Tab-separated table of C-alpha atoms in Angstrom:
chain	number	residue	atom	x	y	z
A	1	UNK	CA	-32.450	35.598	-243.494
A	2	UNK	CA	-31.049	38.563	-245.444
A	3	UNK	CA	-27.323	39.186	-245.072
A	4	UNK	CA	-25.998	42.595	-246.134
A	5	UNK	CA	-22.135	42.711	-245.948
A	6	UNK	CA	-20.153	45.945	-245.661
A	7	UNK	CA	-20.029	47.593	-249.102
A	8	UNK	CA	-16.213	47.266	-249.171
A	9	UNK	CA	-16.149	43.538	-248.268
A	10	UNK	CA	-18.852	41.636	-250.159
A	11	UNK	CA	-16.924	38.686	-251.562
A	12	UNK	CA	-16.874	36.328	-248.592
A	13	UNK	CA	-20.583	36.918	-247.944
A	14	UNK	CA	-21.390	36.074	-251.513
A	15	UNK	CA	-19.398	32.845	-251.240
A	16	UNK	CA	-21.286	32.062	-248.011
A	17	UNK	CA	-24.539	32.616	-249.880
A	18	UNK	CA	-23.550	30.072	-252.508
A	19	UNK	CA	-22.692	27.489	-249.866
A	20	UNK	CA	-25.951	28.179	-247.973
A	21	UNK	CA	-27.990	27.650	-251.128
A	22	UNK	CA	-26.383	24.232	-251.634
A	23	UNK	CA	-26.892	23.193	-248.021
A	24	UNK	CA	-30.214	24.818	-247.061
A	25	UNK	CA	-31.931	25.451	-250.388
A	26	UNK	CA	-32.531	28.607	-252.397
A	27	UNK	CA	-33.531	31.811	-250.688
A	28	UNK	CA	-33.079	30.608	-247.116
A	29	UNK	CA	-30.063	32.905	-246.827
A	30	UNK	CA	-30.131	35.843	-249.238
A	31	UNK	CA	-26.991	37.932	-249.626
A	32	UNK	CA	-27.634	41.559	-250.642
A	33	UNK	CA	-24.536	43.710	-251.145
A	34	UNK	CA	-25.108	47.451	-250.937
A	35	UNK	CA	-24.277	50.683	-249.216
A	36	UNK	CA	-25.692	52.406	-246.101
A	37	UNK	CA	-28.915	53.348	-247.947
A	38	UNK	CA	-29.427	49.621	-248.691
A	39	UNK	CA	-28.962	48.815	-245.026
A	40	UNK	CA	-31.410	51.536	-243.930
A	41	UNK	CA	-34.019	50.219	-246.372
A	42	UNK	CA	-33.603	46.729	-244.949
A	43	UNK	CA	-34.025	47.900	-241.352
A	44	UNK	CA	-37.097	49.991	-242.304
A	45	UNK	CA	-38.667	46.974	-244.046
A	46	UNK	CA	-40.923	44.387	-242.290
A	47	UNK	CA	-38.119	42.285	-240.807
A	48	UNK	CA	-38.673	40.578	-237.453
A	49	UNK	CA	-35.234	41.349	-235.916
A	50	UNK	CA	-31.936	43.001	-236.807
A	51	UNK	CA	-28.353	42.014	-235.999
A	52	UNK	CA	-25.819	44.703	-236.809
A	53	UNK	CA	-21.993	44.873	-236.734
A	54	UNK	CA	-20.462	48.251	-237.261
A	55	UNK	CA	-19.857	51.689	-235.700
A	56	UNK	CA	-21.616	53.135	-232.658
A	57	UNK	CA	-23.180	55.785	-234.859
A	58	UNK	CA	-24.496	53.118	-237.229
A	59	UNK	CA	-25.755	51.063	-234.279
A	60	UNK	CA	-27.673	53.997	-232.894
A	61	UNK	CA	-29.334	54.557	-236.237
A	62	UNK	CA	-30.279	50.891	-236.528
A	63	UNK	CA	-31.745	50.880	-233.002
A	64	UNK	CA	-33.779	54.029	-233.792
A	65	UNK	CA	-35.139	52.599	-237.016
A	66	UNK	CA	-35.876	49.185	-235.492
A	67	UNK	CA	-38.014	50.635	-232.751
A	68	UNK	CA	-39.451	47.887	-230.564
A	69	UNK	CA	-38.152	45.024	-232.744
A	70	UNK	CA	-35.310	42.909	-231.225
A	71	UNK	CA	-31.856	44.319	-232.095
A	72	UNK	CA	-28.367	42.732	-231.493
A	73	UNK	CA	-25.496	45.215	-231.812
A	74	UNK	CA	-21.736	44.605	-232.013
A	75	UNK	CA	-20.217	48.067	-232.204
A	76	UNK	CA	-16.488	48.124	-231.747
A	77	UNK	CA	-13.744	47.578	-229.270
A	78	UNK	CA	-10.764	49.795	-228.313
A	79	UNK	CA	-9.737	46.938	-226.038
A	80	UNK	CA	-7.418	47.232	-223.030
A	81	UNK	CA	-4.573	44.950	-222.094
A	82	UNK	CA	-3.333	45.157	-218.480
A	83	UNK	CA	0.354	44.145	-218.408
A	84	UNK	CA	1.576	43.633	-214.824
A	85	UNK	CA	5.269	43.483	-213.745
A	86	UNK	CA	5.153	39.673	-213.502
A	87	UNK	CA	3.711	39.202	-216.969
A	88	UNK	CA	5.026	36.191	-218.930
A	89	UNK	CA	8.063	36.672	-221.144
A	90	UNK	CA	5.974	36.193	-224.286
A	91	UNK	CA	3.552	39.024	-223.491
A	92	UNK	CA	4.889	41.688	-225.857
A	93	UNK	CA	5.248	39.218	-228.764
A	94	UNK	CA	1.670	38.001	-228.219
A	95	UNK	CA	0.217	41.496	-228.045
A	96	UNK	CA	2.106	42.539	-231.153
A	97	UNK	CA	0.837	39.557	-233.108
A	98	UNK	CA	-2.751	40.128	-231.967
A	99	UNK	CA	-2.593	43.860	-232.753
A	100	UNK	CA	-1.608	43.374	-236.411
A	101	UNK	CA	-3.984	40.485	-237.022
A	102	UNK	CA	-6.008	41.563	-240.089
A	103	UNK	CA	-3.957	44.783	-239.914
A	104	UNK	CA	-5.603	45.612	-236.641
A	105	UNK	CA	-9.060	45.611	-238.224
A	106	UNK	CA	-10.685	43.441	-235.552
A	107	UNK	CA	-13.020	44.863	-232.980
A	108	UNK	CA	-11.529	42.651	-230.224
A	109	UNK	CA	-7.865	43.388	-231.052
A	110	UNK	CA	-5.693	44.810	-228.286
A	111	UNK	CA	-5.394	48.592	-228.576
A	112	UNK	CA	-4.643	50.141	-225.136
A	113	UNK	CA	-1.779	48.614	-223.162
A	114	UNK	CA	-1.817	49.669	-219.501
A	115	UNK	CA	1.201	49.093	-217.213
A	116	UNK	CA	2.350	49.961	-213.726
A	117	UNK	CA	5.210	52.434	-213.169
A	118	UNK	CA	7.842	49.732	-212.492
A	119	UNK	CA	7.323	47.929	-215.834
A	120	UNK	CA	6.248	50.758	-218.128
A	121	UNK	CA	9.555	51.433	-219.835
A	122	UNK	CA	10.368	47.744	-220.322
A	123	UNK	CA	6.892	47.147	-221.921
A	124	UNK	CA	7.290	50.114	-224.294
A	125	UNK	CA	10.745	48.793	-225.305
A	126	UNK	CA	9.441	45.248	-225.689
A	127	UNK	CA	6.424	46.259	-227.771
A	128	UNK	CA	8.565	48.525	-229.976
A	129	UNK	CA	10.924	45.607	-230.573
A	130	UNK	CA	8.153	43.142	-231.385
A	131	UNK	CA	6.081	45.535	-233.469
A	132	UNK	CA	9.288	46.396	-235.340
A	133	UNK	CA	9.507	42.774	-236.406
A	134	UNK	CA	6.009	42.857	-237.969
A	135	UNK	CA	6.268	44.189	-241.508
A	136	UNK	CA	3.233	45.472	-243.406
A	137	UNK	CA	3.157	43.669	-246.729
A	138	UNK	CA	4.926	40.614	-245.286
A	139	UNK	CA	3.251	39.809	-241.949
A	140	UNK	CA	-0.116	41.528	-242.463
A	141	UNK	CA	-2.144	43.261	-245.097
A	142	UNK	CA	-3.359	46.809	-245.773
A	143	UNK	CA	-6.231	48.803	-244.362
A	144	UNK	CA	-9.454	48.100	-246.204
A	145	UNK	CA	-10.364	51.333	-247.880
A	146	UNK	CA	-9.515	55.016	-248.357
A	147	UNK	CA	-11.942	56.299	-245.701
A	148	UNK	CA	-10.480	53.980	-243.047
A	149	UNK	CA	-6.934	54.933	-243.990
A	150	UNK	CA	-7.780	58.638	-243.769
A	151	UNK	CA	-9.419	58.161	-240.351
A	152	UNK	CA	-6.424	56.228	-239.101
A	153	UNK	CA	-3.989	58.896	-240.365
A	154	UNK	CA	-6.048	61.645	-238.740
A	155	UNK	CA	-6.014	59.918	-235.306
A	156	UNK	CA	-2.261	59.496	-235.509
A	157	UNK	CA	-1.652	63.078	-236.595
A	158	UNK	CA	-3.937	64.368	-233.811
A	159	UNK	CA	-2.233	62.273	-231.132
A	160	UNK	CA	0.090	64.178	-228.780
A	161	UNK	CA	2.084	61.080	-227.829
A	162	UNK	CA	5.598	61.930	-226.601
A	163	UNK	CA	6.997	58.553	-227.742
A	164	UNK	CA	6.480	57.005	-231.145
A	165	UNK	CA	7.897	53.825	-232.625
A	166	UNK	CA	7.100	53.091	-236.286
A	167	UNK	CA	7.632	49.789	-238.063
A	168	UNK	CA	8.141	49.107	-241.779
A	169	UNK	CA	6.123	48.735	-244.968
A	170	UNK	CA	7.321	46.319	-247.679
A	171	UNK	CA	4.483	45.476	-250.052
A	172	UNK	CA	5.340	43.336	-253.060
A	173	UNK	CA	5.374	44.895	-256.542
A	174	UNK	CA	1.871	43.580	-257.266
A	175	UNK	CA	0.558	45.234	-254.073
A	176	UNK	CA	1.797	48.756	-254.468
A	177	UNK	CA	-0.786	51.492	-254.103
A	178	UNK	CA	-2.680	49.740	-251.288
A	179	UNK	CA	-3.587	51.408	-247.978
A	180	UNK	CA	-0.481	50.062	-246.208
A	181	UNK	CA	0.257	51.347	-242.745
A	182	UNK	CA	3.217	50.268	-240.559
A	183	UNK	CA	2.831	48.932	-237.055
A	184	UNK	CA	3.017	51.785	-234.460
A	185	UNK	CA	3.541	52.036	-230.739
A	186	UNK	CA	2.602	55.287	-228.953
A	187	UNK	CA	3.542	56.100	-225.383
A	188	UNK	CA	3.687	59.127	-223.047
A	189	UNK	CA	0.059	59.893	-223.703
A	190	UNK	CA	-2.634	61.899	-221.960
A	191	UNK	CA	-5.700	59.949	-220.847
A	192	UNK	CA	-7.840	61.984	-223.313
A	193	UNK	CA	-5.546	61.530	-226.261
A	194	UNK	CA	-7.471	60.683	-229.453
A	195	UNK	CA	-5.493	57.480	-229.946
A	196	UNK	CA	-6.685	56.392	-226.500
A	197	UNK	CA	-10.316	57.397	-226.663
A	198	UNK	CA	-11.099	56.453	-230.222
A	199	UNK	CA	-11.150	52.966	-231.698
A	200	UNK	CA	-8.223	53.200	-234.174
A	201	UNK	CA	-8.966	49.959	-236.078
A	202	UNK	CA	-5.422	49.620	-237.374
A	203	UNK	CA	-1.970	48.227	-236.443
A	204	UNK	CA	-1.391	50.488	-233.460
A	205	UNK	CA	-0.836	50.051	-229.743
A	206	UNK	CA	-0.879	52.790	-227.138
A	207	UNK	CA	0.853	52.386	-223.740
A	208	UNK	CA	-0.429	54.151	-220.616
A	209	UNK	CA	1.297	54.226	-217.227
A	210	UNK	CA	-1.073	53.622	-214.310
A	211	UNK	CA	-0.232	54.704	-210.738
A	212	UNK	CA	-1.304	51.432	-209.234
A	213	UNK	CA	-3.695	48.499	-209.835
A	214	UNK	CA	-6.787	50.546	-208.956
A	215	UNK	CA	-5.761	53.202	-211.442
A	216	UNK	CA	-5.055	50.514	-214.095
A	217	UNK	CA	-8.588	49.211	-213.772
A	218	UNK	CA	-9.905	52.769	-213.871
A	219	UNK	CA	-7.983	53.469	-217.136
A	220	UNK	CA	-9.134	50.152	-218.659
A	221	UNK	CA	-12.812	50.962	-217.910
A	222	UNK	CA	-12.420	54.681	-218.657
A	223	UNK	CA	-13.369	54.698	-222.337
A	224	UNK	CA	-16.853	54.486	-223.917
A	225	UNK	CA	-16.180	51.056	-225.474
A	226	UNK	CA	-16.378	47.800	-223.462
A	227	UNK	CA	-16.035	44.841	-225.781
A	228	UNK	CA	-12.967	42.841	-224.667
A	229	UNK	CA	-9.845	43.071	-222.586
A	230	UNK	CA	-6.942	41.009	-221.313
A	231	UNK	CA	-4.751	40.678	-218.206
A	232	UNK	CA	-1.114	39.517	-218.271
A	233	UNK	CA	0.423	38.097	-215.104
A	234	UNK	CA	2.169	34.974	-213.889
A	235	UNK	CA	-0.230	34.967	-210.909
A	236	UNK	CA	-3.311	33.525	-212.618
A	237	UNK	CA	-5.456	33.801	-209.544
A	238	UNK	CA	-4.837	37.532	-209.206
A	239	UNK	CA	-5.258	37.979	-212.941
A	240	UNK	CA	-8.671	36.281	-212.838
A	241	UNK	CA	-9.742	38.704	-210.121
A	242	UNK	CA	-8.669	41.655	-212.208
A	243	UNK	CA	-10.388	40.191	-215.281
A	244	UNK	CA	-13.652	40.037	-213.338
A	245	UNK	CA	-13.343	43.769	-212.554
A	246	UNK	CA	-12.907	44.789	-216.172
A	247	UNK	CA	-16.092	46.202	-217.784
A	248	UNK	CA	-15.914	44.014	-220.891
A	249	UNK	CA	-18.040	41.285	-222.414
A	250	UNK	CA	-14.979	39.070	-223.032
A	251	UNK	CA	-11.707	38.863	-221.110
A	252	UNK	CA	-8.536	36.847	-221.529
A	253	UNK	CA	-5.657	35.998	-219.212
A	254	UNK	CA	-2.164	35.731	-220.735
A	255	UNK	CA	-3.622	35.694	-224.292
A	256	UNK	CA	-5.690	38.020	-226.449
A	257	UNK	CA	-7.981	37.486	-229.401
A	258	UNK	CA	-8.108	33.751	-228.783
A	259	UNK	CA	-11.654	32.877	-229.882
A	260	UNK	CA	-13.555	29.767	-230.852
A	261	UNK	CA	-17.163	29.254	-232.007
A	262	UNK	CA	-18.000	27.722	-228.658
A	263	UNK	CA	-17.163	30.824	-226.577
A	264	UNK	CA	-19.631	33.779	-226.385
A	265	UNK	CA	-18.566	37.235	-227.663
A	266	UNK	CA	-20.438	40.443	-227.025
A	267	UNK	CA	-20.027	43.988	-225.664
A	268	UNK	CA	-21.300	46.458	-223.138
A	269	UNK	CA	-21.681	50.259	-223.085
A	270	UNK	CA	-21.075	51.784	-226.520
A	271	UNK	CA	-19.777	48.426	-227.774
A	272	UNK	CA	-23.397	47.339	-228.044
A	273	UNK	CA	-25.306	44.404	-226.608
A	274	UNK	CA	-26.221	40.899	-227.568
A	275	UNK	CA	-24.140	37.790	-228.107
A	276	UNK	CA	-22.194	36.425	-231.032
A	277	UNK	CA	-20.800	32.857	-231.164
A	278	UNK	CA	-21.583	29.972	-228.757
A	279	UNK	CA	-24.947	28.386	-228.047
A	280	UNK	CA	-25.913	31.519	-226.143
A	281	UNK	CA	-26.053	33.449	-229.440
A	282	UNK	CA	-28.897	31.255	-230.647
A	283	UNK	CA	-31.183	32.990	-228.109
A	284	UNK	CA	-30.710	36.227	-230.168
A	285	UNK	CA	-32.651	34.578	-232.948
A	286	UNK	CA	-35.363	32.827	-230.894
A	287	UNK	CA	-38.488	34.131	-229.149
A	288	UNK	CA	-40.322	32.004	-226.531
A	289	UNK	CA	-44.066	31.484	-227.035
A	290	UNK	CA	-46.241	29.986	-224.370
A	291	UNK	CA	-49.486	28.058	-225.209
A	292	UNK	CA	-51.601	26.932	-222.256
A	293	UNK	CA	-54.485	24.398	-222.724
A	294	UNK	CA	-57.093	23.546	-220.099
A	295	UNK	CA	-57.961	19.898	-220.334
A	296	UNK	CA	-61.228	18.348	-219.156
């Protein structure tokens, strides 16, 4: 197996390669840092299968280059969180914590909060309060690189949100100059706002007001991505029904971003296809072969 990490995050992959060499022997897992050209050369080479994590544009290029070879794609989230009027008291605090995990740089992080009319204002107020308690430089780190920071800033500047709540940045003296961005809550948005349609990949939550439950499901399923989602309600039975209607490969009830190696993770639509984690993911790297023998 050849593992090519993102060019801006090679260190953990190199450490993994060292551990793999000690456990499995030399050259079983080869770590090859590089840029997009390196990745393209790998896909064009005589490999049997390709698993790719990255952007939708990158995934389309990988699929084109791979041709008829097996491809597993994990291509991003922009995940919805349906917050109903009877949501638990801890809902806003939990969503805030999940949205700033790794500075929001997680494909499965909550991004689009969807409410009903009767609880919209209370959710905006609650999220603003909880996100205001999360301080960049204290509770979470910076964005990874200059390109990601510029993309994040562009989406925020292009957003036509009527309501904005910004948190704080307090990096230590040894961390000045990083790509620090405060937690942000945007509300009073059009359905086609850039902050709604695009995966922001940063410490930001948008809040949309649905007319009713049917409209809430429509909004949740109304973006190109379909990786993960969550439903928040004290009525677990009704929440499970709603979770089943969400077009997402992974759904949570009264939690978000709770993952373990035993539970499968994978997307639909422009979030890709294939499975990460769990025993089901092993099938991505196996191919059945049938041998039939006539005896006698």
